[in-house]
CSV table of C-alpha atoms and ligand atoms in Angstrom, one decimal:
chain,number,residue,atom,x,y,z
A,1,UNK,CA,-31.8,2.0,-2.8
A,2,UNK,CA,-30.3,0.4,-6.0
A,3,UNK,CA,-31.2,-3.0,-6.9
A,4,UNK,CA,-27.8,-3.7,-8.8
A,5,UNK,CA,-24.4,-4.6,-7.7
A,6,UNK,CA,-21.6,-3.7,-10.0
A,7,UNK,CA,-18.6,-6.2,-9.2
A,8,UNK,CA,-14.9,-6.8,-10.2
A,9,UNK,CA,-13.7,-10.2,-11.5
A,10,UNK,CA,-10.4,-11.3,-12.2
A,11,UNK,CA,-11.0,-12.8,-15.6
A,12,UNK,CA,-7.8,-14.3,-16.8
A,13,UNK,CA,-4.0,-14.8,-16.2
A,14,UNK,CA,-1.8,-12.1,-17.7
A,15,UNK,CA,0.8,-13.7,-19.6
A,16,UNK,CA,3.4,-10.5,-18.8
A,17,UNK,CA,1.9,-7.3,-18.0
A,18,UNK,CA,-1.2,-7.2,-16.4
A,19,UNK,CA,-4.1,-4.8,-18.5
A,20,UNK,CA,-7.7,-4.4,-18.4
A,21,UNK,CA,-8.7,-7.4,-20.2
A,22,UNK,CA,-8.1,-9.5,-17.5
A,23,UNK,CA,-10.6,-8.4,-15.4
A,24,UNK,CA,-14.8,-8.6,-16.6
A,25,UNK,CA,-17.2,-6.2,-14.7
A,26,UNK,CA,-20.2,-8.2,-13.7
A,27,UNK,CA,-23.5,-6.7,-12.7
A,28,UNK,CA,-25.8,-9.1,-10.0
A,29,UNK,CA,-28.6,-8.1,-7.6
A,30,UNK,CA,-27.9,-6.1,-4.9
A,31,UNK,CA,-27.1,-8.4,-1.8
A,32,UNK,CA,-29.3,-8.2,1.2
A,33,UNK,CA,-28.5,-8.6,4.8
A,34,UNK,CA,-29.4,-11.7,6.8
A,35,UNK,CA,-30.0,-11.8,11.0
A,36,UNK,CA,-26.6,-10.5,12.4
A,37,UNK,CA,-25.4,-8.8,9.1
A,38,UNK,CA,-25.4,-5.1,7.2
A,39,UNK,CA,-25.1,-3.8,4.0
A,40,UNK,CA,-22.5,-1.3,3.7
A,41,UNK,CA,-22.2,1.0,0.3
A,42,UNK,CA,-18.4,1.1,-0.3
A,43,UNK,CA,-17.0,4.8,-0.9
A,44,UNK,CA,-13.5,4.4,-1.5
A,45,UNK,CA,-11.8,1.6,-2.8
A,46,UNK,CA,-8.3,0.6,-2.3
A,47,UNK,CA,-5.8,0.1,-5.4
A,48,UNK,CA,-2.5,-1.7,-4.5
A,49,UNK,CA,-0.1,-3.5,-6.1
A,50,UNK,CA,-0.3,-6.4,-4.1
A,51,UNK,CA,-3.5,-7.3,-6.2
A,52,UNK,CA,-0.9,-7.8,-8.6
A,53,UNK,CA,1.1,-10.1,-6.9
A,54,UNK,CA,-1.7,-12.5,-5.6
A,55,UNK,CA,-2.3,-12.9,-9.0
A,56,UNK,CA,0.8,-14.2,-9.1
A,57,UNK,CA,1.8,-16.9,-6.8
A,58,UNK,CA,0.7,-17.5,-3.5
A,59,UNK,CA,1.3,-14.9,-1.1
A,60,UNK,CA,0.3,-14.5,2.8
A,61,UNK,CA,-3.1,-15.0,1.2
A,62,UNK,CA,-4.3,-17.6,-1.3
A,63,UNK,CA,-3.4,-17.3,-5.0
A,64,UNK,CA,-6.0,-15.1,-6.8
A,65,UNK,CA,-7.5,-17.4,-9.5
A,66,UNK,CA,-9.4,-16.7,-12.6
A,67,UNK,CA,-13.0,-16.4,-11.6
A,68,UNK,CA,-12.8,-15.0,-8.5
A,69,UNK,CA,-14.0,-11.9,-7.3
A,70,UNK,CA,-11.2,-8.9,-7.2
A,71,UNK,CA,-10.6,-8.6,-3.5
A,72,UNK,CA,-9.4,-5.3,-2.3
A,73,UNK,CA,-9.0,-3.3,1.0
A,74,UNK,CA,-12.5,-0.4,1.0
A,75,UNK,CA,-14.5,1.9,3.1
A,76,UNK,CA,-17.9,2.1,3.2
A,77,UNK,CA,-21.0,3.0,5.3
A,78,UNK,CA,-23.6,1.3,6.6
A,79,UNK,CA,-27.1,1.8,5.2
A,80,UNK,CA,-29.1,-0.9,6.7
A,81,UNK,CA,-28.0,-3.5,9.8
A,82,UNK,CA,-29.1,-6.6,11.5
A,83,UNK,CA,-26.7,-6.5,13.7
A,84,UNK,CA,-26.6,-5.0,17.3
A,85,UNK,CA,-22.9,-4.0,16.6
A,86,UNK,CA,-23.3,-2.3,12.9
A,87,UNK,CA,-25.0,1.2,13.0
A,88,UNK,CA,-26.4,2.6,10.3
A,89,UNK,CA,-23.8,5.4,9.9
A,90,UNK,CA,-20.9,3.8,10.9
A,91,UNK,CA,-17.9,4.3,8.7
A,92,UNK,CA,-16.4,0.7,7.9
A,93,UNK,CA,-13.3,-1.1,6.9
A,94,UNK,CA,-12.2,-3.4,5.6
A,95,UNK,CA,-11.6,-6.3,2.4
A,96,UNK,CA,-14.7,-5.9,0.8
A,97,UNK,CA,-13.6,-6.3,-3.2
A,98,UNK,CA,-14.2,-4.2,-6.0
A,99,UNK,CA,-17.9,-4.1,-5.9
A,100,UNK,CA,-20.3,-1.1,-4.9
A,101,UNK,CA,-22.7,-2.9,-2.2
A,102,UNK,CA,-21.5,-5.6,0.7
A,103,UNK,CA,-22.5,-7.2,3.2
A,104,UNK,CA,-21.1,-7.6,5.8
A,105,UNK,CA,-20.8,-9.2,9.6
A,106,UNK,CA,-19.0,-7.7,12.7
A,107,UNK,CA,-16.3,-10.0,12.3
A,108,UNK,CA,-15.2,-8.6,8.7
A,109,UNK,CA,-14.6,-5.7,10.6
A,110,UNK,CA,-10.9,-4.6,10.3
A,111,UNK,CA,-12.0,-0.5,11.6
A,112,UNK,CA,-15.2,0.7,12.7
A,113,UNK,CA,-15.8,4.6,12.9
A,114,UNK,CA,-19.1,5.2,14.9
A,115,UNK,CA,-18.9,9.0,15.7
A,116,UNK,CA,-20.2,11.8,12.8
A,117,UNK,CA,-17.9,13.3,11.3
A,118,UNK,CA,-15.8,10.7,10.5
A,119,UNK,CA,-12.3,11.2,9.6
A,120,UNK,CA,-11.6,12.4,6.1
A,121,UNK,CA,-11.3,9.3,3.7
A,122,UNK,CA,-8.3,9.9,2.4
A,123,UNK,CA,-6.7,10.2,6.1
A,124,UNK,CA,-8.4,6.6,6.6
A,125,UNK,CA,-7.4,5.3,3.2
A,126,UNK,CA,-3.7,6.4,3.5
A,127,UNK,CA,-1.5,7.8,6.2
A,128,UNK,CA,-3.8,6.1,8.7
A,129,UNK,CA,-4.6,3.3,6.2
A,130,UNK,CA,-2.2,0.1,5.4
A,131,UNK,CA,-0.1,2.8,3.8
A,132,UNK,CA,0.7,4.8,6.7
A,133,UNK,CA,1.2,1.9,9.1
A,134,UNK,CA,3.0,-0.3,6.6
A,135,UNK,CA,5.6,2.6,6.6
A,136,UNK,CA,5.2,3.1,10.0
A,137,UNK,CA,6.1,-0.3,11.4
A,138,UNK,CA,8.5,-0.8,8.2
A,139,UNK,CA,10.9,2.2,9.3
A,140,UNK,CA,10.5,2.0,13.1
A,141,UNK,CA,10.0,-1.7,14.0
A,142,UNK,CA,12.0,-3.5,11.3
A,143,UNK,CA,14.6,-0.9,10.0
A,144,UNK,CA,14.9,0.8,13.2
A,145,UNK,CA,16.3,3.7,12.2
A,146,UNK,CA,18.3,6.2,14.4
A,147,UNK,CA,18.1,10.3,13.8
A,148,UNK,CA,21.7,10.5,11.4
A,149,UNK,CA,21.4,7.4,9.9
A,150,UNK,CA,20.9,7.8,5.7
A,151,UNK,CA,17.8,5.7,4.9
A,152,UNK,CA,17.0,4.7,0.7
A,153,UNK,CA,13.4,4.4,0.2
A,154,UNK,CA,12.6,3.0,-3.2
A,155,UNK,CA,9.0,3.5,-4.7
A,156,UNK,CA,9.5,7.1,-2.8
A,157,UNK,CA,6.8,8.7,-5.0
A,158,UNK,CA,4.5,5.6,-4.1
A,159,UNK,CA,2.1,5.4,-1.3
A,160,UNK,CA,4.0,3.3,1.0
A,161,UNK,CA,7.6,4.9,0.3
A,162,UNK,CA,5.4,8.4,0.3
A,163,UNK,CA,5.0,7.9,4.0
A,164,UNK,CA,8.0,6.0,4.8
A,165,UNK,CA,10.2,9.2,3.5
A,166,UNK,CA,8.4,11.8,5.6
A,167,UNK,CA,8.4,9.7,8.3
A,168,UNK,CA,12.5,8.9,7.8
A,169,UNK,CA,12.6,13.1,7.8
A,170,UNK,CA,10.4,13.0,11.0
A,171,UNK,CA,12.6,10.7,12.7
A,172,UNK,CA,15.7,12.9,11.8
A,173,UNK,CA,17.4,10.7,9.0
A,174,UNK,CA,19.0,12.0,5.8
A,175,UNK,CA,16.4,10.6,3.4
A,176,UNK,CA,17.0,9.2,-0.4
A,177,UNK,CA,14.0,8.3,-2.1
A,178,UNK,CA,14.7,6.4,-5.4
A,179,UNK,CA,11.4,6.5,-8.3
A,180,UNK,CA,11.1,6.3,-12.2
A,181,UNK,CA,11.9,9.9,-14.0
A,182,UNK,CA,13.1,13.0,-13.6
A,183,UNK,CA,9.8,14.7,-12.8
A,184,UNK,CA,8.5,12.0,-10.3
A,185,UNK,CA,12.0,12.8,-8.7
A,186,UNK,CA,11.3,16.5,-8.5
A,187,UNK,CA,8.6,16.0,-6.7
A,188,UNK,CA,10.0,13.8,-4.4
A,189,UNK,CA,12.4,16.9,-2.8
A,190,UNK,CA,10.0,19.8,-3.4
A,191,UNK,CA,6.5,17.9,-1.9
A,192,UNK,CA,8.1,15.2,0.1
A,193,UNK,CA,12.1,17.2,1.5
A,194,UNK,CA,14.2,14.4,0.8
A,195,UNK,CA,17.8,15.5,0.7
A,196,UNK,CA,18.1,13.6,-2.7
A,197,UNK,CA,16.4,11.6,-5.6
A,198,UNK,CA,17.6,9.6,-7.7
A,199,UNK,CA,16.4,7.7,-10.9
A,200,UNK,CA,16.3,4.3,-10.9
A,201,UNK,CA,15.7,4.0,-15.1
A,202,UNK,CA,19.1,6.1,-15.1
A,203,UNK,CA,21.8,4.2,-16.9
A,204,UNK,CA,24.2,5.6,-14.1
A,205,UNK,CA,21.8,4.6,-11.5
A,206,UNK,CA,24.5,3.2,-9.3
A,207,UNK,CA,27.0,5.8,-9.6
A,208,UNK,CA,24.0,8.3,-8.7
A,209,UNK,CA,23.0,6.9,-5.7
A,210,UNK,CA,26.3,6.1,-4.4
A,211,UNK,CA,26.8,10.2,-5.0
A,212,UNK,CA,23.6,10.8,-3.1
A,213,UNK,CA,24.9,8.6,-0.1
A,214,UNK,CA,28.5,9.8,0.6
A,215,UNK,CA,28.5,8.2,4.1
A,216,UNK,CA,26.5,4.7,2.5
A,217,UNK,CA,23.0,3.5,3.0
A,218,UNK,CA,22.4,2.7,6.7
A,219,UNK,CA,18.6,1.6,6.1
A,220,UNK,CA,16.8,0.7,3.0
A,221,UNK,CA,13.3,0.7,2.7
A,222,UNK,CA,12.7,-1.7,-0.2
A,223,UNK,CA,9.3,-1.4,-2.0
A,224,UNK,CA,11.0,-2.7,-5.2
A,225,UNK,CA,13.2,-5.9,-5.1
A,226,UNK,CA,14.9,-6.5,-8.4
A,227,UNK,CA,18.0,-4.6,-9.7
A,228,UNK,CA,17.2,-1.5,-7.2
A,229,UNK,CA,18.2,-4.2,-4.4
A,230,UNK,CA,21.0,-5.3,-5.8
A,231,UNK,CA,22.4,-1.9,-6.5
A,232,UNK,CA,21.7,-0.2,-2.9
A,233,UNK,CA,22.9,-3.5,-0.9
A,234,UNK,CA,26.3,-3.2,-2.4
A,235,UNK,CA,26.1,0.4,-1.0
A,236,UNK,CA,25.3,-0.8,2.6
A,237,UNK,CA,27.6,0.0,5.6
A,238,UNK,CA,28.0,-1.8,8.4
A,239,UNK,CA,25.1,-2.5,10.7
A,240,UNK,CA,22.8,-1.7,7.9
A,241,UNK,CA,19.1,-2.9,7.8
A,242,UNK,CA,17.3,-4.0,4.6
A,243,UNK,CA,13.8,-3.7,5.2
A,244,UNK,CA,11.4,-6.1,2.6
A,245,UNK,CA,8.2,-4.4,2.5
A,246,UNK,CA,7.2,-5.5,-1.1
A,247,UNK,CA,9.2,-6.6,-4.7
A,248,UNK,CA,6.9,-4.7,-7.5
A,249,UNK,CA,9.2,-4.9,-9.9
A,250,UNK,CA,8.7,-8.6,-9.7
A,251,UNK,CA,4.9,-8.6,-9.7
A,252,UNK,CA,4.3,-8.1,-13.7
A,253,UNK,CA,7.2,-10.7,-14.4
A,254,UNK,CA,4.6,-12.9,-13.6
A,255,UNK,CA,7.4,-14.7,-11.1
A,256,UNK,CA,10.0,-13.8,-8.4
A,257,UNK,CA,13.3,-13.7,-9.9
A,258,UNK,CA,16.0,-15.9,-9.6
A,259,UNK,CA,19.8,-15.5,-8.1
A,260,UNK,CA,20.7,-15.1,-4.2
A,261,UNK,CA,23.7,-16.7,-4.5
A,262,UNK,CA,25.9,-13.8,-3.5
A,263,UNK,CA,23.5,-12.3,-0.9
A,264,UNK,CA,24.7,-13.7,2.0
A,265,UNK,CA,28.6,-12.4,1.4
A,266,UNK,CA,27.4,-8.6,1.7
A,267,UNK,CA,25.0,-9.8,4.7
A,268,UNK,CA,27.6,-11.6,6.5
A,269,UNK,CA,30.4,-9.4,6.1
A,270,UNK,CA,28.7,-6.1,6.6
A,271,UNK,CA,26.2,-7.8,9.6
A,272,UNK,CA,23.4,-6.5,7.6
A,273,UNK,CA,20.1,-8.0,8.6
A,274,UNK,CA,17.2,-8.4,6.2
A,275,UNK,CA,14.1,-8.6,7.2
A,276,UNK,CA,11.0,-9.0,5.5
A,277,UNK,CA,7.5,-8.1,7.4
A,278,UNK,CA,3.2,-7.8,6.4
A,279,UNK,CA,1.8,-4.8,8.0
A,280,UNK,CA,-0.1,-7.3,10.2
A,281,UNK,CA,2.1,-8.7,11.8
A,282,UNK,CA,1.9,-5.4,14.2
A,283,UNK,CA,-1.5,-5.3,14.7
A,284,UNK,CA,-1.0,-5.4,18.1
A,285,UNK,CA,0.8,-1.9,18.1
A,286,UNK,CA,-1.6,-0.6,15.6
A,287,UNK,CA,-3.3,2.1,18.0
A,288,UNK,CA,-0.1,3.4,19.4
A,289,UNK,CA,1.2,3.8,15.6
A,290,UNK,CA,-2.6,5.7,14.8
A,291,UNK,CA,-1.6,8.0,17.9
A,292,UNK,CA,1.9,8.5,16.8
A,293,UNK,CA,0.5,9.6,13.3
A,294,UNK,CA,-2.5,11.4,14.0
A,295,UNK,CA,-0.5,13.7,15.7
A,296,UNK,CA,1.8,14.3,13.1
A,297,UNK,CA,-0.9,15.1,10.6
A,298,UNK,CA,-2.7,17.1,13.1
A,299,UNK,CA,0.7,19.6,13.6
A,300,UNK,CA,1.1,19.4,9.7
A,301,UNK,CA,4.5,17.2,9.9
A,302,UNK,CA,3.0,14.6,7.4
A,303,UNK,CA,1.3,15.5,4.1
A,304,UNK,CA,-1.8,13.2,3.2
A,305,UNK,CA,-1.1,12.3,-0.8
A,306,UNK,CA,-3.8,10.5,-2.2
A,307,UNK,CA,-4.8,10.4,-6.0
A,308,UNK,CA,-8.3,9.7,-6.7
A,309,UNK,CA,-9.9,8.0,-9.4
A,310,UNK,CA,-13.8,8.6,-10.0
A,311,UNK,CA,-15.5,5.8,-10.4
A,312,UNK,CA,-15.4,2.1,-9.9
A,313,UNK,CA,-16.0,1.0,-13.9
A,314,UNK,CA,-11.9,2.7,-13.7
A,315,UNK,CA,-11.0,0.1,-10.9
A,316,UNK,CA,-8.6,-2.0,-13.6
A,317,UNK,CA,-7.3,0.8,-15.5
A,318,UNK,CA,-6.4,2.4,-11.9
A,319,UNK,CA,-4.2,-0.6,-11.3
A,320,UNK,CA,-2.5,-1.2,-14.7
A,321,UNK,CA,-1.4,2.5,-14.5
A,322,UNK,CA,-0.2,2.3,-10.9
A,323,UNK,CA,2.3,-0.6,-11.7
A,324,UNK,CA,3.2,1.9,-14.5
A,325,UNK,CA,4.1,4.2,-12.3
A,326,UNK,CA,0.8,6.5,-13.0
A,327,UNK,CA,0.7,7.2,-9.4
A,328,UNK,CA,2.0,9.9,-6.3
A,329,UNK,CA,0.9,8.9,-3.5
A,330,UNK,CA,-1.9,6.6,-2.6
A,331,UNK,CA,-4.4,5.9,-5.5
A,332,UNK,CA,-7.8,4.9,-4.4
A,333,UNK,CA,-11.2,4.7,-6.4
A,334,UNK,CA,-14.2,6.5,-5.4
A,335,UNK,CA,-17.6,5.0,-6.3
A,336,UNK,CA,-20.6,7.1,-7.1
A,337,UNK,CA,-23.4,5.2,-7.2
A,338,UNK,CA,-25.3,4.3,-10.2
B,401,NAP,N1,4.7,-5.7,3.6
B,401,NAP,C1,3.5,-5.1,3.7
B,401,NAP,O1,2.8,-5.3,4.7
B,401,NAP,C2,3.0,-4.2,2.6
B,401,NAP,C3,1.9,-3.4,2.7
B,401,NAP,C4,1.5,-2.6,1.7
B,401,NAP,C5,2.3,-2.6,0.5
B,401,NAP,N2,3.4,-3.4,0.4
B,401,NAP,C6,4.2,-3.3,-0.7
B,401,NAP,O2,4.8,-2.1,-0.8
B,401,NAP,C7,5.1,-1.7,-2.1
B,401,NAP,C8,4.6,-0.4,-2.4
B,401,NAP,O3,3.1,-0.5,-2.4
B,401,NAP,P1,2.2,0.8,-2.6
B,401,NAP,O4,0.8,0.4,-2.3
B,401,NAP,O5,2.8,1.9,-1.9
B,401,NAP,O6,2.3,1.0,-4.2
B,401,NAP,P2,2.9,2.3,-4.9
B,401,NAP,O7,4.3,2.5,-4.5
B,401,NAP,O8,1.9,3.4,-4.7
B,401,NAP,O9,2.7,2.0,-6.4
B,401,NAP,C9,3.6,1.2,-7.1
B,401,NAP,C10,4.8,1.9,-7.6
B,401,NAP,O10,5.8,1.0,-8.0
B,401,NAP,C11,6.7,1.6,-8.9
B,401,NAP,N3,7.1,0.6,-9.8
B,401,NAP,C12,6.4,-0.1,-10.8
B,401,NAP,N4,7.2,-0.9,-11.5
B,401,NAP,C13,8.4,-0.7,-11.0
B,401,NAP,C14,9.7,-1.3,-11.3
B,401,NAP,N5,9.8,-2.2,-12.3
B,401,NAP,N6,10.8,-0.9,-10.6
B,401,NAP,C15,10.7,0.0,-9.7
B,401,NAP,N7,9.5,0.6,-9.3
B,401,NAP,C16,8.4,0.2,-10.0
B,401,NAP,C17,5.9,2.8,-9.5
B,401,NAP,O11,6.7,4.0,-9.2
B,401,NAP,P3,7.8,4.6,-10.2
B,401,NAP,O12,7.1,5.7,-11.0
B,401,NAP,O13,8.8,5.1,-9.2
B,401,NAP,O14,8.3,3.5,-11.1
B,401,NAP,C18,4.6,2.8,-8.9
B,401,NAP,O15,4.1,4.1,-8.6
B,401,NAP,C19,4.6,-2.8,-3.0
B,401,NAP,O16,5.6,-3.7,-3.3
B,401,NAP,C20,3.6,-3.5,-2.1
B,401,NAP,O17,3.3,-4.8,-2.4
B,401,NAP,C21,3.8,-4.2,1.4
């Protein structure tokens, strides 16, 4: 077993645009696991955007500070335990950081797979993962959408909006996804079957969408904020539901932008409700969504996309080019151990 730990720090404030100078790779002595406690070795770790925003201001979580150790959502398995709950074996997850070796107690726990063979990793990491059940709870519970209805999903080639738009087909809604270039786009109706996509870096962005929804926007699933919100809300009919899952256009501004002042017209006189929501807020439901999933990738209905990136020295560059738009579909890091 390896003496070393490699481990992710986030080193400094971006002043704009995050890049891989603000983040140091430390390497410490393995950690070792105390009465109660297990080491896990972490196989796949997560890459999100949201690493970018607590960077940025406080969130539902404490602001990320200079010095601290990159946290980040991961899936190991245990190698040695303490603990009358923790099996060697076991498939874990959880937030465990950028780092190759934790350890970990029962309580850190957020999914524990005891039974060989696991489920594959990138089933775990995405459609069942925060992805899937972000989108799941995001398009069901907040927007809830009704087979007919036209549904916008922004950050469509992304891994949230990459589940919320099959999952918009599933439920028997004309689906719009909305990403950055032509070939991104493409993708979007021949992988994903929405009915149309559209550009958001398109100077005729609004005229575009508005052509892709001739009856309006009834839902839209906003992974975006910025000037992709303002353009589809002045596109909503009557009834409509804006769903806030996250703003990452915002998160490399370094702030949230400014200017609601003429939101509440289009809410108010188009009864559109607004409602933002964190994945765990329906933790309670979270088995019956696994259910509802699982069978959907079982019968083939819902494509797993993940894109991997080999090795955890990568971890930074993985993010910068996922808030470049890098990405389609989930993009994870897998470690192999040095
Ligand atoms: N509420 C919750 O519980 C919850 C849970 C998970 C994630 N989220 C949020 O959901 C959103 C999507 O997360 P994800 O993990 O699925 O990430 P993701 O969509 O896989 O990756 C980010 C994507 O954002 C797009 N993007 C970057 N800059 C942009 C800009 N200025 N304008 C428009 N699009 C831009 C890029 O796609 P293009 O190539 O199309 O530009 C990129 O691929 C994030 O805002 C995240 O914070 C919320």
């Amino acid at each position: 077993m390896t003496q070393t730990n490699r481990r992710w720090f986030y080193a400094a404030k971006p002043a704009g645009a995050l890049g891989v100078q603000h983040f140091e790779l430390r390497t410490e002595a393995a950690p070792i696991p105390g009465p109660g406690q297990a080491l896990l070795r972490l196989c796949l770790v997560s890459v999100d955007p949201a690493q970018r925003a607590w960077m940025m201001a406080r969130t539902y979580r404490p602001q990320l500070m200079p010095g601290d150790f990159m946290p980040a959502f991961g899936i190991g398995e245990v190698v040695q335990t303490q603990s009358p709950d923790l099996k060697v074996g076991d498939l874990i997850e959880g937030d465990f950081g950028w780092q190759e070796w934790a350890v970990i107690s029962p309580k850190q726990v957020m999914r524990r797979h005891s039974r060989a063979p696991h489920p594959p990793l990138e089933r775990l990491i995405g459609a069942l993962g925060i992805t899937g059940l972000t989108a799941y709870f995001g398009l069901l519970e907040v927007g809830r959408v009704r087979p007919g209805e036209t549904v916008v999903v922004s950050g469509a080639g992304g891994a949230v909006g990459s589940m919320a738009v099959q999952m918009a087909r599933l439920a028997g809604c004309r689906v719009v996804g909305v990403a950055g270039g032509a070939p991104k786009c493409a993708r979007l109706g021949a992988e994903l079957g929405t009915h149309a996509a559209v550009d958001y870096r398109s100077p005729n962005f609004r005229n575009e969408l508005k052509a892709a929804c001739p009856d309006g926007v009834d839902v839209y699933f906003d992974n975006t904020a910025g000037s992709i919100l303002e353009t589809t809300l002045s596109l909503m009919n009557q009834r409509g539901r804006v769903v806030c899952c996250g703003a990452v256009a915002q998160y490399d501004q370094g702030a949230w932008g400014a200017g609601v002042a003429g939101v509440p017209g289009i809410l108010i006189s188009r009864r559109i409700r607004m409602e933002g929501f964190i994945v765990m807020d329906y933790e309670h439901q979270r088995r019956d969504a696994e259910a509802a999933i699982t069978r959907w990738l079982d019968s083939g209905q819902l494509k797993v996309l993940v894109q991997v990136v080999e090795g955890l020295e990568h971890a930074p560059r993985a993010l910068v080019e996922l808030l470049g738009g890098a990405n389609f579909g989930k993009m994870a890091v897998r470690l192999e151990l040095t």
